[in-house]
Short mmCIF file of C-alpha atoms in Angstrom, two decimals:
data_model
loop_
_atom_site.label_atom_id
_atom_site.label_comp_id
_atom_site.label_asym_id
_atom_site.label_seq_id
_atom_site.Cartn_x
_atom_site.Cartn_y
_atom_site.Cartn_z
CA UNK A 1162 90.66 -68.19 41.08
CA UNK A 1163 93.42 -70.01 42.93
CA UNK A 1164 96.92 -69.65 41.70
CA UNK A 1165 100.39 -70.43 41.51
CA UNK A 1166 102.52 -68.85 43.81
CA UNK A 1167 106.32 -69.01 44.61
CA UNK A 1168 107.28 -68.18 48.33
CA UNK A 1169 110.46 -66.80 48.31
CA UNK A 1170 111.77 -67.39 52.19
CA UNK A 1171 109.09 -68.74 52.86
CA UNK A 1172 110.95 -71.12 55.47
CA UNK A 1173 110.69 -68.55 57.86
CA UNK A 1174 109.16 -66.10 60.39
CA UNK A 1175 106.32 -64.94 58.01
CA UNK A 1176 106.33 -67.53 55.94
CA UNK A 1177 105.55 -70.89 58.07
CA UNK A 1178 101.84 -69.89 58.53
CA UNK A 1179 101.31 -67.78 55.21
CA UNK A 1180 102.06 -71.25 53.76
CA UNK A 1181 99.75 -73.11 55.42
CA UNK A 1182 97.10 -70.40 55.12
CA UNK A 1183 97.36 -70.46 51.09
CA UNK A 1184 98.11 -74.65 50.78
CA UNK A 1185 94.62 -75.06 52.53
CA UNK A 1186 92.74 -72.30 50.55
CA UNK A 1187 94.11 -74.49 47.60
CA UNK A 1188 96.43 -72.13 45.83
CA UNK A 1189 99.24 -74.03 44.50
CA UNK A 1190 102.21 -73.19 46.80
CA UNK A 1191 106.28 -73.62 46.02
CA UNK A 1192 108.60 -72.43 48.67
CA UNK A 1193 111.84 -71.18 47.94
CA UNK A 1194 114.55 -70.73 51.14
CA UNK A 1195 118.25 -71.39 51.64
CA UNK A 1196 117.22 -72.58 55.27
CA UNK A 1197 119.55 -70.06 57.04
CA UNK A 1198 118.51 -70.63 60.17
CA UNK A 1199 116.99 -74.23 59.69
CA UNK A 1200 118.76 -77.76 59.04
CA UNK A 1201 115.48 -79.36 57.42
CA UNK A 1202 112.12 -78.23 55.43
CA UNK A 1203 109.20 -81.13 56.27
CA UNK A 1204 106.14 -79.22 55.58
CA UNK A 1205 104.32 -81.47 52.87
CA UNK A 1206 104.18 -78.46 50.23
CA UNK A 1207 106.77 -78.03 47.10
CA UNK A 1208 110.51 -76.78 47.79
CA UNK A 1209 112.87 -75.58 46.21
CA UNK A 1210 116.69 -74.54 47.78
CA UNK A 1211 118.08 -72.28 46.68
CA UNK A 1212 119.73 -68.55 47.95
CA UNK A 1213 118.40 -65.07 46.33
CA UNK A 1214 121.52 -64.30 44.47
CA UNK A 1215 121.53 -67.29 42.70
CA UNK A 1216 120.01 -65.76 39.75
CA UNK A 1217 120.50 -68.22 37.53
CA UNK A 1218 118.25 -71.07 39.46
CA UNK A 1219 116.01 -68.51 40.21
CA UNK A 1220 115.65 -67.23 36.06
CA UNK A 1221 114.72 -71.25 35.80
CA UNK A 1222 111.46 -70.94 37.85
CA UNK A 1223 110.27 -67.81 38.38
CA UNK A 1224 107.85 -67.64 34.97
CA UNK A 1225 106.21 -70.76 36.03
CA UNK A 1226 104.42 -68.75 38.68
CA UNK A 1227 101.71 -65.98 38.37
CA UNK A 1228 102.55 -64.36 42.03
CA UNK A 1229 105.91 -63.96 43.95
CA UNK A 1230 105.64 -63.09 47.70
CA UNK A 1231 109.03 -61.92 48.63
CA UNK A 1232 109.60 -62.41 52.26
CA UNK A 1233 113.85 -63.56 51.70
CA UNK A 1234 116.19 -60.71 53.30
CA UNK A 1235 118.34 -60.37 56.80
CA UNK A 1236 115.76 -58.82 58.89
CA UNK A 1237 116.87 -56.36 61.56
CA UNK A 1238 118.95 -52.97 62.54
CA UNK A 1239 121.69 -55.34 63.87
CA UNK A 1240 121.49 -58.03 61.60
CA UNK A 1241 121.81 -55.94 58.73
CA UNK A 1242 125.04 -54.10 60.47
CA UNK A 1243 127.05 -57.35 60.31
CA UNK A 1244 128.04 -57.64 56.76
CA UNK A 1245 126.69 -54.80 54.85
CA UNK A 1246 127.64 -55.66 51.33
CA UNK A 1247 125.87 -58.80 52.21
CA UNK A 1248 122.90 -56.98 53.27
CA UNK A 1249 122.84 -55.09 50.15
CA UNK A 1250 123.48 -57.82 48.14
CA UNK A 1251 119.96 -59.74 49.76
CA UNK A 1252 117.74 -56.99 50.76
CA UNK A 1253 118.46 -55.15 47.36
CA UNK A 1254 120.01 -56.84 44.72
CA UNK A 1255 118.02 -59.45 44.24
CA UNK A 1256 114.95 -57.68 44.40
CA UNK A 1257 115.54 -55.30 41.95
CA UNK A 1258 116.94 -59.05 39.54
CA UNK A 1259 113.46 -59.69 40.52
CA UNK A 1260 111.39 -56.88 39.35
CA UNK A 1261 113.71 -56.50 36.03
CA UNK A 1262 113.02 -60.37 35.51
CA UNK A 1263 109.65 -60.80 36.35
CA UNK A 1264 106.19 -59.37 35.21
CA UNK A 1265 103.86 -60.65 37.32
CA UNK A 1266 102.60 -60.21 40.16
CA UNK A 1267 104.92 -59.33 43.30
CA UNK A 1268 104.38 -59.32 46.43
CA UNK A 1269 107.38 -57.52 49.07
CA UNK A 1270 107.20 -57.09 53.30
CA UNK A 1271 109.25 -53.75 53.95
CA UNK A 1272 109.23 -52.48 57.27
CA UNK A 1273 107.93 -49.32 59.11
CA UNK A 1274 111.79 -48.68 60.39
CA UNK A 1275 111.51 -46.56 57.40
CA UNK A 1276 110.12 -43.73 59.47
CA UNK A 1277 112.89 -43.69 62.04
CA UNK A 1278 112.30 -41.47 64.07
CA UNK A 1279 108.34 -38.88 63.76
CA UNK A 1280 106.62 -37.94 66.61
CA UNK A 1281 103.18 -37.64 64.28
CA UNK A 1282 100.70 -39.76 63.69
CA UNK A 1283 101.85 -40.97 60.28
CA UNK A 1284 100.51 -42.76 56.94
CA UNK A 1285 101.82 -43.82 53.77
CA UNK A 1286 102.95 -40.55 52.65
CA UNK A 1287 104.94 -39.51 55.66
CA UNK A 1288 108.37 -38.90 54.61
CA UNK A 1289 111.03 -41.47 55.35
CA UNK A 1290 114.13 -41.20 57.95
CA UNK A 1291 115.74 -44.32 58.12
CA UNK A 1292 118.33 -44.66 60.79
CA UNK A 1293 119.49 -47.91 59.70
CA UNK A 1294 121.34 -49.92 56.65
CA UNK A 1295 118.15 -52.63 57.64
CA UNK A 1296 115.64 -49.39 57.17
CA UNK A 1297 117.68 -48.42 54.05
CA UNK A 1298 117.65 -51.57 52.35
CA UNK A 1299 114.05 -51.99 52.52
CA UNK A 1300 113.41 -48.59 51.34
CA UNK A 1301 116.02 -48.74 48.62
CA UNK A 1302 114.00 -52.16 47.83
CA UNK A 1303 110.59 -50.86 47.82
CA UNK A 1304 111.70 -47.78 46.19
CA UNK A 1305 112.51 -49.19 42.62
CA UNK A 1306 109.61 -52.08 42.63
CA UNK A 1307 107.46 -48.98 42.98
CA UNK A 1308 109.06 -47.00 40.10
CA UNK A 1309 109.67 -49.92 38.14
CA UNK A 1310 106.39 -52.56 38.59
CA UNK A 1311 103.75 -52.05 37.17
CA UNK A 1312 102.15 -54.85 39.46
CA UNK A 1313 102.96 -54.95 42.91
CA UNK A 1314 101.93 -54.78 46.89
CA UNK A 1315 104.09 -53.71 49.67
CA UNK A 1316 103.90 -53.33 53.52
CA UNK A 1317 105.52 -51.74 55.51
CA UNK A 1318 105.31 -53.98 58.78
CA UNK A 1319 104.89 -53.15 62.09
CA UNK A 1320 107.05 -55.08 64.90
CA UNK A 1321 105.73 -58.32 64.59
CA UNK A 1322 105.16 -60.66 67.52
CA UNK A 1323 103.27 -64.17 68.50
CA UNK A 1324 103.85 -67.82 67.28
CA UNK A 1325 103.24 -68.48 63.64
CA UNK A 1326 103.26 -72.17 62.45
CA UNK A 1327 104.39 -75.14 64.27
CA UNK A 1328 107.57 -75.77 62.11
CA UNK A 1329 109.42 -72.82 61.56
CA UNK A 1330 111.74 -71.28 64.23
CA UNK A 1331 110.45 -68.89 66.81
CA UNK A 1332 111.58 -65.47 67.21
CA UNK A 1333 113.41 -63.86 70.64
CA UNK A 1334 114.62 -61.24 68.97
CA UNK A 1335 111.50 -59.22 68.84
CA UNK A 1336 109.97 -56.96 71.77
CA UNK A 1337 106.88 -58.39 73.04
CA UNK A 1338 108.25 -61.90 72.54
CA UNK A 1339 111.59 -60.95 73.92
CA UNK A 1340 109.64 -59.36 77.24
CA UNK A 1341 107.85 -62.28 77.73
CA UNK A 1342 110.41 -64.77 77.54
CA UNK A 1343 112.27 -62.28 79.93
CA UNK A 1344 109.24 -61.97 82.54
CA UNK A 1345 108.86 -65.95 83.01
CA UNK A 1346 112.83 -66.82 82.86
CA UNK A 1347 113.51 -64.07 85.83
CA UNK A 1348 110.62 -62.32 86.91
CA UNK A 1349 111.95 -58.96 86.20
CA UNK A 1350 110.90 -56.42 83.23
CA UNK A 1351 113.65 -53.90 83.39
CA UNK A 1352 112.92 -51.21 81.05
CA UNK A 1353 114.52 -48.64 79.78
CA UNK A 1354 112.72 -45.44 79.04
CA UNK A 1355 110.05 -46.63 77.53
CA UNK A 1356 108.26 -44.04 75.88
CA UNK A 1357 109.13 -44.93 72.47
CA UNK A 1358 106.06 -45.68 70.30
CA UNK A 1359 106.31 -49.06 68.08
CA UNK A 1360 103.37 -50.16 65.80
CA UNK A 1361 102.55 -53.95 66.94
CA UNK A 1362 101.22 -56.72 64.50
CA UNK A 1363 100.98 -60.47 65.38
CA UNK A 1364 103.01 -62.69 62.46
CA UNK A 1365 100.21 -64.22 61.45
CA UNK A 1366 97.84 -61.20 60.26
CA UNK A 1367 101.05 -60.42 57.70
CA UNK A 1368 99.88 -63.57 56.11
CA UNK A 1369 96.16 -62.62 56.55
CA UNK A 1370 96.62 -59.30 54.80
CA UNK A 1371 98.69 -60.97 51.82
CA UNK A 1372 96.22 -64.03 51.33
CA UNK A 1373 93.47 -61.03 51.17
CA UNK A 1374 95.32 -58.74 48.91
CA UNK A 1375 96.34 -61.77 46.83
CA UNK A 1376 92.44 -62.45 46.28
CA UNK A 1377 91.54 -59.06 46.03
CA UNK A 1378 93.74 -58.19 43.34
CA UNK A 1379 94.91 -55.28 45.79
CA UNK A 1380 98.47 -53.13 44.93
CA UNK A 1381 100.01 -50.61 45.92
CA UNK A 1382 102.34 -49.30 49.54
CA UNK A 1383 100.53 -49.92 52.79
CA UNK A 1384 101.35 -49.95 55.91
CA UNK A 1385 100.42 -52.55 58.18
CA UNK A 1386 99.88 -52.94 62.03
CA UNK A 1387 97.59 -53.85 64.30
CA UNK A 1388 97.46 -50.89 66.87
CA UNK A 1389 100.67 -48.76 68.53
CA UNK A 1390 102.21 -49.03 71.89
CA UNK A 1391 104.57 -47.74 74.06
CA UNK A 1392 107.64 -49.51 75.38
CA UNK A 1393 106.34 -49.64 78.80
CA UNK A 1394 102.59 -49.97 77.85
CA UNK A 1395 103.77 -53.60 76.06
CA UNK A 1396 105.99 -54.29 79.86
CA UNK A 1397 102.31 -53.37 82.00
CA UNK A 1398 100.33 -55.27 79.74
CA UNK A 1399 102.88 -58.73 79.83
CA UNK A 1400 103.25 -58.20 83.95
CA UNK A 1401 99.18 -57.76 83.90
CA UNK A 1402 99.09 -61.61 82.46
CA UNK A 1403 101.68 -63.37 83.72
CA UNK A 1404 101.64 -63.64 87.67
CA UNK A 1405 104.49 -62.44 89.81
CA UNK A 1406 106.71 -60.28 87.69
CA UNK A 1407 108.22 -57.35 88.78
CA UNK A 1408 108.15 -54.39 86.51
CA UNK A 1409 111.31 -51.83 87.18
CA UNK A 1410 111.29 -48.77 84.63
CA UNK A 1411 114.08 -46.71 84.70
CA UNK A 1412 115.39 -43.61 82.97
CA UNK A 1413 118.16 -44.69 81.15
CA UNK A 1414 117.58 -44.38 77.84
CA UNK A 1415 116.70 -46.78 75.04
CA UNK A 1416 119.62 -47.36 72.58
CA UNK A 1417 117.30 -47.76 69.42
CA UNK A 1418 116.02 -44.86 68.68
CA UNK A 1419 113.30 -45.23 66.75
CA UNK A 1420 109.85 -43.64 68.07
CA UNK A 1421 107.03 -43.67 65.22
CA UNK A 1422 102.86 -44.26 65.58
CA UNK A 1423 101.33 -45.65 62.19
CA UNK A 1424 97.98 -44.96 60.70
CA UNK A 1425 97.08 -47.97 58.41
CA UNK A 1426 93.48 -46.41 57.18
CA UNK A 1427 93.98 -47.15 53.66
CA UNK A 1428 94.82 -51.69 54.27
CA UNK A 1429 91.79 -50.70 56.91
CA UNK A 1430 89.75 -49.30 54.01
CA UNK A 1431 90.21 -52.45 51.76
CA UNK A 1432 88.32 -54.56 54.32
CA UNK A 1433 91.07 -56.48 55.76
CA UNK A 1434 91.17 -56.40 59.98
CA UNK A 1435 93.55 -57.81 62.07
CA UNK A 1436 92.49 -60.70 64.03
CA UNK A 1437 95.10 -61.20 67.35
CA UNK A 1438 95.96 -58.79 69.62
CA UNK A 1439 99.05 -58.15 72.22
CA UNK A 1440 97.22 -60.58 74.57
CA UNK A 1441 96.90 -62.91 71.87
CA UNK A 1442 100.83 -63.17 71.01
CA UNK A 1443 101.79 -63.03 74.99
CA UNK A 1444 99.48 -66.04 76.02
CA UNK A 1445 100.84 -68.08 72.92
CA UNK A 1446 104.61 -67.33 74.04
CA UNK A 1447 103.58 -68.46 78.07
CA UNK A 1448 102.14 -71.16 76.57
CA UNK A 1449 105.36 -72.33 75.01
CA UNK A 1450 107.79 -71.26 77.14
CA UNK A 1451 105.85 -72.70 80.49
CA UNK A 1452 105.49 -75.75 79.41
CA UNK A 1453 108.82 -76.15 78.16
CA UNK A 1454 108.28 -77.07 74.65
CA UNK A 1455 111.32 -75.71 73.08
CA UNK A 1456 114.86 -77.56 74.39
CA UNK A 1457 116.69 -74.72 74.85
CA UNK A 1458 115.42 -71.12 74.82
CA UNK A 1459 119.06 -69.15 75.23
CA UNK A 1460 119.89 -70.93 71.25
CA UNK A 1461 121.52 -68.07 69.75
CA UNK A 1462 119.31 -69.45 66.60
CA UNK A 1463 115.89 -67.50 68.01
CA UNK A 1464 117.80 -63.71 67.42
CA UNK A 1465 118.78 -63.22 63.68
CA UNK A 1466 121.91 -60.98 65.50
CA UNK A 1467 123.31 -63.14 67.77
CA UNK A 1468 123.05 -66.36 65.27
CA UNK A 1469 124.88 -64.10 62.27
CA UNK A 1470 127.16 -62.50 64.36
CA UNK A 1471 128.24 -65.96 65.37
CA UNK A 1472 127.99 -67.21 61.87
CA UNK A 1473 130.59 -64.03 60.99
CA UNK A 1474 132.64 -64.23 63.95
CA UNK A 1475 133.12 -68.43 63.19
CA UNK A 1476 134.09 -67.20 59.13
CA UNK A 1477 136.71 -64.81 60.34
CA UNK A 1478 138.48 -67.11 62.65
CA UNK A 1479 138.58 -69.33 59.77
CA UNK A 1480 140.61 -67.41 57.75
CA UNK A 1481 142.66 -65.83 60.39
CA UNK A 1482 145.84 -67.14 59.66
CA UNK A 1483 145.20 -65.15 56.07
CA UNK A 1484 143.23 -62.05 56.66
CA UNK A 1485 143.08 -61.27 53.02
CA UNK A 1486 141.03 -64.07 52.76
CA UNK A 1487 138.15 -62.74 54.57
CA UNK A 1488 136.66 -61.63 51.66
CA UNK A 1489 132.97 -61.09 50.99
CA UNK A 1490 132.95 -64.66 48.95
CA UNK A 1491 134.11 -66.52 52.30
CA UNK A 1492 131.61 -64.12 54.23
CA UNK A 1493 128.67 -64.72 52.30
CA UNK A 1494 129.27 -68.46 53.39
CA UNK A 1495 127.69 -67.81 56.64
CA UNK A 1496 124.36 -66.47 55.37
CA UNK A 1497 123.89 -69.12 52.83
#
């Protein structure tokens, strides 16, 4: 039975082909996005504006639906560094408004940077080691819809990768598309250590696996990827399909830290696959970036970093002439 379902951020990353994917299955789709990194929303579905925290707009509409798919936060170890209350504000607050607010169904992407740093082989009940406030929020996040919802689904995502829809923003801020944009601007792959071990899953098998747990009536924590990789395995298999790129690995090492390899048996065991591989996500990026479809590819608007640093770093010199006005209400400004 098709539903209604608000798409909270669902102007984004994730959310440009879940969207599409649901509108054409003929569930009855609302998105709901401040456009952070967007000056316009044209897909033909409802929308609604409107930031996280504003609780009160959100209290308005949320009972109207009978599924929330939370994909809203600042995604990323660096991103998240920026302006921490912020981050807490976004990544936690809100959701836990959410689950105290709300009894339906709901719907949250965490992130696998919950393991940090685990040499095993590891599954859902691997304890956590987050060496980030982005890894923190998400597990503080997941942590109390889990204690506190009585209907919910969560995954933990791999690094994602690939194109998603053909409105929403790309990103360069991820590894495989980051390495690819990298081998066709200068024909070099430098890389740095490369032994860590990342769990890899195209963006558009997150919104595979929700559309099937969605119709499945499927809860609980899962992790989600498509297969792990090294570092350098992701550099050989990028310089093994696109022609004349020199691959230099050195032994310098990596400044993230994070090493972990996933096991994602139990979404495996529901009877959900994923359906694009590496190869998959590196022909769609040489596709794009070869035949020049985006204006300008250095836009600080394609890393969620560089674009919020920016955003931050604009705020502050602002309100220079009055540093106590750099408060967290002029702050939040820039991620609104």
């Amino acid at each position: 039975m098709n539903s209604k379902i608000l798409i909270v951020g669902g102007a984004g990353y994730i959310g440009g082909f879940l969207t599409d994917l649901l509108d054409t299955n003929g569930h009855d789709i609302t998105v709901y996005d401040n456009l952070l990194y967007e000056d316009r929303y044209l897909k033909p579905v409802k929308f609604i504006f409107g930031d996280v925290r504003d609780y009160k707009k959100l209290g308005n509409i949320i009972h109207s639906y009978d599924s929330i798919i939370w994909l809203a936060g600042i995604v990323g170890d660096q991103a998240c560094a920026i302006h921490k209350n912020t981050t807490q504000e976004v990544n936690v607050d809100s959701v836990k408004w959410l689950v105290d607010n709300y009894k339906g169904k709901i719907i949250f992407t965490s992130t696998c940077s919950v393991y940090g740093i685990n040499d095993d082989l590891i599954d859902e009940s691997a304890k956590p080691n987050p060496l980030s406030h982005y890894a923190l929020s998400k597990l503080e996040a997941e942590s109390y819809i889990i204690r506190n919802c009585e209907n919910y689904t969560i995954f933990r995502l791999g690094t994602l990768f690939g194109l998603g829809d053909n409105f929403s923003r790309i990103r360069l801020d991820l590894v495989v598309n980051a390495l690819v944009y990298k081998a066709l601007s200068d024909r070099m792959l430098p890389v740095n250590g490369g032994e860590q071990w990342r769990p890899m899953l195209h963006v558009k098998d997150v919104a595979q696996a929700i559309k099937f747990c969605l119709e499945n009536n499927i809860f609980g924590l899962y992790n989600l990827a498509y297969k792990n990789f090294r570092i350098r395995d992701i550099a050989e298999e990028i310089s093994s399909h696109i022609e004349n790129v020199d691959t230099k690995f050195t032994d310098i090492p990596f400044e993230d830290l994070r090493n972990y390899k996933i096991i994602n048996n139990k979404m495996l065991s529901t009877g959900w696959t994923p359906k694009y591989s590496l190869k998959d996500g590196i022909n769609q990026m040489s596709l794009i970036i070869k035949g020049e479809r985006i204006k300008d590819l250095s836009n600080i608007v394609y890393s969620n970093e560089k674009y919020l640093q920016n955003a931050y770093r604009m705020m502050r010199c602002s309100f220079a002439h009055n540093s106590d006005f750099i408060t967290t209400q002029y702050i939040n400004k820039a991620f609104c």
